[in-house]
Amino acid sequence: YGPGALASTPARLALVSIALDVGQGSMGARSSIRWSVAPKNCLLIRCGSVISNPPAIWSFYRNGKKLPQSELLPGAAGALVLDTVTAKDAGNYSCVATNSITGDELRLPQTIELRVDYTDRTPPYFLQRPPTEYSARPGETVVLECPGVGSPRPRVIWSSPNVVEIYNNRSTILSYGLQITDVRPEDQGSYICMLDNGIAPPIDHTIKLSVLQRPTILRGPAATLTNESNPLLLDCSASG
């Protein structure tokens, strides 16, 4: 039948797995931390991060009792949102990550001891410094976290030096950050959240959002004739 070739569509094999993320910025090195906050503040409980395929399902426990899966941040790095803390929210928090395919559970070593007490008036501050960089693809939803606390609870004002309109029908101000749905290229830029509760000094935090796009050839190489062994320079421009 003569020479022939067999071609197949390229494929990628991904193994199902889950493991503790011990990279830079991981909270797993400390076994326990203590937070003391005034009532009515908004908190994000996050015990650390894991590397999981597919993304992990998160469960949260207070004093050993599992909490309802009510308010979790989207994405693999889940967090428990305590929107308006009261004395009943005080306790010891722990987290478990579960691989949805294998059912394997990973209990994170990090725990958080939370106290909710009335305190003197204090300026805004961060229990944990929020991330400074986020990336998202067009059409996705992203939450730029800025969960500051204080006494009284601070209010937040968002601004940007290079994003023309941050307040639009795709953006929502949450108690713990700014949510942007249906991300678009024009959303890329720097975002500044300022927290102020009337007690000096206010604090601000800058976040950079990068919108990832597929590479696109803007101008390909022109048709060119050359001789064998001669040098040839081909120009090509792309974006993405």
Short mmCIF file of C-alpha atoms in Angstrom, two decimals, residues 25-130:
data_model
loop_
_atom_site.label_atom_id
_atom_site.label_comp_id
_atom_site.label_asym_id
_atom_site.label_seq_id
_atom_site.Cartn_x
_atom_site.Cartn_y
_atom_site.Cartn_z
CA GLY A 25 3.70 32.77 51.07
CA SER A 26 2.21 29.53 52.40
CA MET A 27 0.74 29.70 55.89
CA GLY A 28 1.46 26.07 56.62
CA ALA A 29 4.72 26.80 58.46
CA ARG A 30 2.85 28.11 61.51
CA SER A 31 0.54 25.80 63.41
CA SER A 32 -1.67 28.48 64.94
CA ILE A 33 -2.27 32.22 64.82
CA ARG A 34 -4.45 34.43 67.00
CA TRP A 35 -6.72 37.22 65.89
CA SER A 36 -8.56 39.66 68.13
CA VAL A 37 -11.07 41.94 66.41
CA ALA A 38 -13.95 44.22 67.30
CA PRO A 39 -17.53 43.18 66.50
CA LYS A 40 -19.12 44.00 63.11
CA ASN A 41 -15.89 43.57 61.13
CA CYS A 42 -15.64 41.37 58.02
CA LEU A 43 -13.08 38.55 58.08
CA LEU A 44 -11.73 36.02 55.62
CA ILE A 45 -10.74 32.72 57.22
CA ARG A 46 -8.13 30.98 55.09
CA CYS A 47 -5.82 28.31 56.53
CA GLY A 48 -3.40 28.16 53.61
CA SER A 49 -3.39 26.78 50.10
CA VAL A 50 -3.14 23.42 48.37
CA ILE A 51 -2.15 22.17 44.93
CA SER A 52 -5.07 20.11 43.68
CA ASN A 53 -6.29 18.72 40.36
CA PRO A 54 -9.21 19.24 40.03
CA PRO A 55 -9.52 22.31 42.31
CA ALA A 56 -10.16 21.37 45.93
CA ILE A 57 -13.48 21.62 47.74
CA TRP A 58 -13.02 23.44 51.05
CA SER A 59 -14.64 22.72 54.40
CA PHE A 60 -14.30 24.88 57.50
CA TYR A 61 -14.61 23.93 61.15
CA ARG A 62 -15.14 25.99 64.29
CA ASN A 63 -14.21 24.25 67.53
CA GLY A 64 -14.24 20.96 65.61
CA LYS A 65 -17.76 21.43 64.20
CA LYS A 66 -18.22 21.68 60.43
CA LEU A 67 -19.71 24.97 59.22
CA PRO A 68 -22.25 25.30 56.36
CA GLN A 69 -20.82 25.79 52.88
CA SER A 70 -22.47 29.19 52.70
CA GLU A 71 -20.04 31.88 51.57
CA LEU A 72 -16.88 30.70 49.85
CA LEU A 73 -14.72 32.75 47.55
CA PRO A 74 -14.62 31.43 43.97
CA GLY A 75 -11.56 29.56 42.80
CA ALA A 76 -9.30 26.91 44.25
CA ALA A 77 -8.04 28.99 47.17
CA GLY A 78 -11.31 29.00 49.09
CA ALA A 79 -12.01 31.21 52.08
CA LEU A 80 -14.74 31.39 54.69
CA VAL A 81 -16.40 34.81 54.79
CA LEU A 82 -17.55 36.11 58.17
CA ASP A 83 -19.38 39.23 57.03
CA THR A 84 -20.31 40.81 60.37
CA VAL A 85 -18.57 39.05 63.25
CA THR A 86 -20.15 38.77 66.68
CA ALA A 87 -19.14 37.03 69.90
CA LYS A 88 -20.71 33.78 68.64
CA ASP A 89 -18.11 33.65 65.84
CA ALA A 90 -15.24 33.39 68.31
CA GLY A 91 -13.41 30.07 68.46
CA ASN A 92 -10.75 27.92 66.85
CA TYR A 93 -11.01 27.57 63.06
CA SER A 94 -9.49 24.81 60.94
CA CYS A 95 -9.76 23.87 57.27
CA VAL A 96 -9.96 20.69 55.21
CA ALA A 97 -9.40 20.47 51.43
CA THR A 98 -11.01 17.58 49.52
CA ASN A 99 -10.25 16.29 46.03
CA SER A 100 -13.66 16.01 44.36
CA ILE A 101 -12.69 12.94 42.28
CA THR A 102 -10.75 10.76 44.71
CA GLY A 103 -12.41 12.01 47.89
CA ASP A 104 -8.96 12.36 49.49
CA GLU A 105 -9.01 14.85 52.35
CA LEU A 106 -6.13 17.07 53.43
CA ARG A 107 -6.38 18.75 56.83
CA LEU A 108 -4.26 21.87 56.81
CA PRO A 109 -1.92 22.34 59.79
CA GLN A 110 -2.77 26.04 60.08
CA THR A 111 -5.48 26.97 62.62
CA ILE A 112 -6.83 30.38 63.56
CA GLU A 113 -7.92 31.31 67.07
CA LEU A 114 -10.45 34.14 66.78
CA ARG A 115 -11.48 36.42 69.63
CA VAL A 116 -14.25 38.99 69.19
CA ASP A 117 -14.02 41.73 71.84
CA TYR A 118 -15.05 45.34 72.14
CA THR A 119 -11.88 47.41 71.95
CA ASP A 120 -10.80 51.03 71.99
CA ARG A 121 -11.17 52.93 68.75
CA THR A 122 -8.38 51.79 66.44
CA PRO A 123 -7.44 52.80 62.88
CA PRO A 124 -7.86 50.32 60.02
CA TYR A 125 -5.37 47.47 59.67
CA PHE A 126 -4.97 44.12 57.90
CA LEU A 127 -4.99 40.85 59.78
CA GLN A 128 -3.10 39.44 56.79
CA ARG A 129 -1.69 41.51 53.97
CA PRO A 130 -3.92 40.94 50.90
#
